[in-house]
PDB file of C-alpha atoms in Angstrom:
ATOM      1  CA  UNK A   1      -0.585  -7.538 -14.005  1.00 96.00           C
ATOM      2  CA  UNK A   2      -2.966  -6.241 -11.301  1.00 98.00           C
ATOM      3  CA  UNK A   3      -1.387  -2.391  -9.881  1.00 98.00           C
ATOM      4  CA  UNK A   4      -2.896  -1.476  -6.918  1.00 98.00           C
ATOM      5  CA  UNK A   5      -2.064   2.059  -5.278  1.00 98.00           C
ATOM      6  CA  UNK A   6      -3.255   4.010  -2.412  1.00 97.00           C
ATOM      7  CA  UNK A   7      -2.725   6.507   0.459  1.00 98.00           C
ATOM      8  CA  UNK A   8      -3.018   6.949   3.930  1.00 98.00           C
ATOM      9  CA  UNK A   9      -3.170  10.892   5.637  1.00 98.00           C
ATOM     10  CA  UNK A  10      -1.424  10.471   8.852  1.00 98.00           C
ATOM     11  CA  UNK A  11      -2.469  12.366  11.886  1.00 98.00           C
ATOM     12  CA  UNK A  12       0.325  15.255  12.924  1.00 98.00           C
ATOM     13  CA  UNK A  13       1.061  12.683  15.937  1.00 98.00           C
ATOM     14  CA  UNK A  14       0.691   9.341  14.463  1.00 98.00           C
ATOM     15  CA  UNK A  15       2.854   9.776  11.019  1.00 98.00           C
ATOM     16  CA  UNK A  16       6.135   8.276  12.702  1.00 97.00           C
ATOM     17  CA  UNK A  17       4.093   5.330  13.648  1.00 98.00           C
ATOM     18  CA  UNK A  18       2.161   5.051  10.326  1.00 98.00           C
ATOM     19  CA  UNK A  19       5.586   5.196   8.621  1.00 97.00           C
ATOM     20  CA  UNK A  20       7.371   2.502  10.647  1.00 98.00           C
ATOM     21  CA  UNK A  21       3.809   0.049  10.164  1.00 98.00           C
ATOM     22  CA  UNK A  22       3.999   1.541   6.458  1.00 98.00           C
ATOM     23  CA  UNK A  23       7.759  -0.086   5.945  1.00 98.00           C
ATOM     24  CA  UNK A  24       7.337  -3.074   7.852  1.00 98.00           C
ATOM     25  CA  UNK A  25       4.190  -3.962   6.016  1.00 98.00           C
ATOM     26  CA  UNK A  26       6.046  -3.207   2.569  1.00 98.00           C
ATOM     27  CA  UNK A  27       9.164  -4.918   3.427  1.00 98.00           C
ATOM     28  CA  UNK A  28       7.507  -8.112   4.155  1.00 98.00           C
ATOM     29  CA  UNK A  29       4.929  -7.980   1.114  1.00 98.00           C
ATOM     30  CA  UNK A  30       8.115  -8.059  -1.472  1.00 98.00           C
ATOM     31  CA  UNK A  31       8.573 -11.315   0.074  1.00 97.00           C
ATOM     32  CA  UNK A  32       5.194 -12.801  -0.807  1.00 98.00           C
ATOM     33  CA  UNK A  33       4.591 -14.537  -4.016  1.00 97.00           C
ATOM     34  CA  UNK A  34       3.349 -12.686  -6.856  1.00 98.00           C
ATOM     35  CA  UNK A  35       4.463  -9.587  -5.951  1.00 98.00           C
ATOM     36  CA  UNK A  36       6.452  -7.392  -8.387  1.00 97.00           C
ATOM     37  CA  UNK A  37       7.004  -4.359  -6.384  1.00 98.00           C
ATOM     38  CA  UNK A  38       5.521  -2.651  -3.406  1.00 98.00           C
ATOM     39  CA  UNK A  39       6.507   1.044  -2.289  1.00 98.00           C
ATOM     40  CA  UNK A  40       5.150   3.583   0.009  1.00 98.00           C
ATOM     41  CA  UNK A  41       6.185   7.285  -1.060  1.00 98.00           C
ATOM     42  CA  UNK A  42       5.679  10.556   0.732  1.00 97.00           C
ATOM     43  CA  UNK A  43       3.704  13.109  -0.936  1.00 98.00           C
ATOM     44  CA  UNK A  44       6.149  16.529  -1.419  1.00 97.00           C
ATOM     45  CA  UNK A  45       2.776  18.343  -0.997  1.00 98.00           C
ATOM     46  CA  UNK A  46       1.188  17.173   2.247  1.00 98.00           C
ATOM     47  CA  UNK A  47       3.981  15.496   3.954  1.00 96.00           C
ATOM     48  CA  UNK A  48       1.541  13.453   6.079  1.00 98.00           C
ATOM     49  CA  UNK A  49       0.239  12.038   3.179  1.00 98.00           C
ATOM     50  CA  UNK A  50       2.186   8.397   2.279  1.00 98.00           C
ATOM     51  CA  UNK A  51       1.192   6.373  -1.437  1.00 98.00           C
ATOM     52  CA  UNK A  52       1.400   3.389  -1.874  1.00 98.00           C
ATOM     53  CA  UNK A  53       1.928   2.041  -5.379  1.00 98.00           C
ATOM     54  CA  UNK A  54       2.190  -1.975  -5.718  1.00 98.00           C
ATOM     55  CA  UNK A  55       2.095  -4.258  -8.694  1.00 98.00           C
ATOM     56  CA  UNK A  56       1.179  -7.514  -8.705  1.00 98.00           C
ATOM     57  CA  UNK A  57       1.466 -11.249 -11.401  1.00 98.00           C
ATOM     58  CA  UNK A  58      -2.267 -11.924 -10.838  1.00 97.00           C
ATOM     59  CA  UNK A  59      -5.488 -11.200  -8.946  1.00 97.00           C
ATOM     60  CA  UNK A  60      -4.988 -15.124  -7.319  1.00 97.00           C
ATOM     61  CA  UNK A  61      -1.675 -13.556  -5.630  1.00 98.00           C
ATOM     62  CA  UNK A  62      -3.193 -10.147  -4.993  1.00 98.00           C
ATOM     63  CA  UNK A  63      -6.056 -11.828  -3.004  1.00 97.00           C
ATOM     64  CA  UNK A  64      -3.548 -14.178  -1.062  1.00 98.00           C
ATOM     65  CA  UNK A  65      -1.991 -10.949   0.243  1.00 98.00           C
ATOM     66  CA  UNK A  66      -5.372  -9.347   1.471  1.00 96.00           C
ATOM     67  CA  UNK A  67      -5.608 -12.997   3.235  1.00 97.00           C
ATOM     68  CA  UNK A  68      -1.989 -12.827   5.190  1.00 97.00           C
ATOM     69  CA  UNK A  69      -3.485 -12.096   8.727  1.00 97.00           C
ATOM     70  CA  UNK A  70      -0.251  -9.458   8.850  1.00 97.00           C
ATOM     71  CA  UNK A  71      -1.985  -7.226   6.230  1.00 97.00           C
ATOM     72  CA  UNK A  72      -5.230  -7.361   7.565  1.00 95.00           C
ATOM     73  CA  UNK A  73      -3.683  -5.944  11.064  1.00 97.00           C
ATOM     74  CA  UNK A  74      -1.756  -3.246   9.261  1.00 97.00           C
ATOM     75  CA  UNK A  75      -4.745  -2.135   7.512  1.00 95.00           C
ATOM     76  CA  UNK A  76      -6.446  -1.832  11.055  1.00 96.00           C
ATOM     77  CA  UNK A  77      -3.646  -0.435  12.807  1.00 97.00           C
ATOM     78  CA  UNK A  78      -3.122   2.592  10.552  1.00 96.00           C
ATOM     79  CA  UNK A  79      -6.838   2.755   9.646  1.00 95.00           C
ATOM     80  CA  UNK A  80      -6.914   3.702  13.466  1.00 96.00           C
ATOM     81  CA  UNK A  81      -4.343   6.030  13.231  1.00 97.00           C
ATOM     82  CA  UNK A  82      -5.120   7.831   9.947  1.00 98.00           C
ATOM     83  CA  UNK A  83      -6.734  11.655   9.854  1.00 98.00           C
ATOM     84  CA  UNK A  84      -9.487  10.490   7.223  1.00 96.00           C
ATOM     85  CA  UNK A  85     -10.203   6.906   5.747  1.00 95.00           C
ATOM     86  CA  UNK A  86      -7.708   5.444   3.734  1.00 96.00           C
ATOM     87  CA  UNK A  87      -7.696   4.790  -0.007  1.00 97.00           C
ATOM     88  CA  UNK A  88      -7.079   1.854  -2.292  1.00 97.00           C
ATOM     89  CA  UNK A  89      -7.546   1.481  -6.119  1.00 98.00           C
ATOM     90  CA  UNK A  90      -6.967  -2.072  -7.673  1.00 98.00           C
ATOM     91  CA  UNK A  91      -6.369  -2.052 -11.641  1.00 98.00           C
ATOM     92  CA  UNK A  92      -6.281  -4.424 -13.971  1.00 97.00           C
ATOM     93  CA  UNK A  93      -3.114  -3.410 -16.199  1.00 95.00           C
ATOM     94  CA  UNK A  94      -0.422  -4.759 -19.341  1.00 91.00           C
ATOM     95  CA  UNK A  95       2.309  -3.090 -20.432  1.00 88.00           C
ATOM     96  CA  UNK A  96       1.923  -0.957 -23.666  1.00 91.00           C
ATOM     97  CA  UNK A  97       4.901  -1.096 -25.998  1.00 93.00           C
ATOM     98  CA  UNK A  98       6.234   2.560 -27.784  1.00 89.00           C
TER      99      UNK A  98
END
């Protein structure tokens, strides 16, 4: 499983419109092959900070994601709107049994 998470700090004036991009872009990655989950969360502690925390079958469908020409414009579009650049951490990851 590859789990990829991230964040993006939203300007005072652009966090309604990095929320609604944020959404749309998770809503539709769901739908793509591969995926597992894919969630954007708000932090408690800096409300204009939103995480993302994904989780993916492979690397293959990971990479066919960053190729949808849908996620390359959100990254752009909120990378233009954000207060600081955004993050993103890819891991490598299998579940560990108790």
């Amino acid at each position: 499983m590859i789990l990829v998470t991230g964040d993006i700090v939203a300007k005072p004036d652009t966090l309604d419109e990095v929320l609604a991009l944020s959404l749309e872009h998770v809503r539709r990655s769901r739908a793509e092959p591969g995926c597992s989950s894919h969630a954007v969360h708000r932090d408690e502690e800096n409300p204009l900070r939103l995480v993302f925390v994904e989780q993916w079958a492979d690397r293959e469908s990971l990479l066919a994601h960053f190729a949808v020409p849908a996620s390359r414009s959100f990254a752009k579009a909120v990378g233009g709107l954000a207060a600081q650049p955004p993050t993103l951490q890819i891991y490598e990851a299998r579940p560990l049994p108790l």
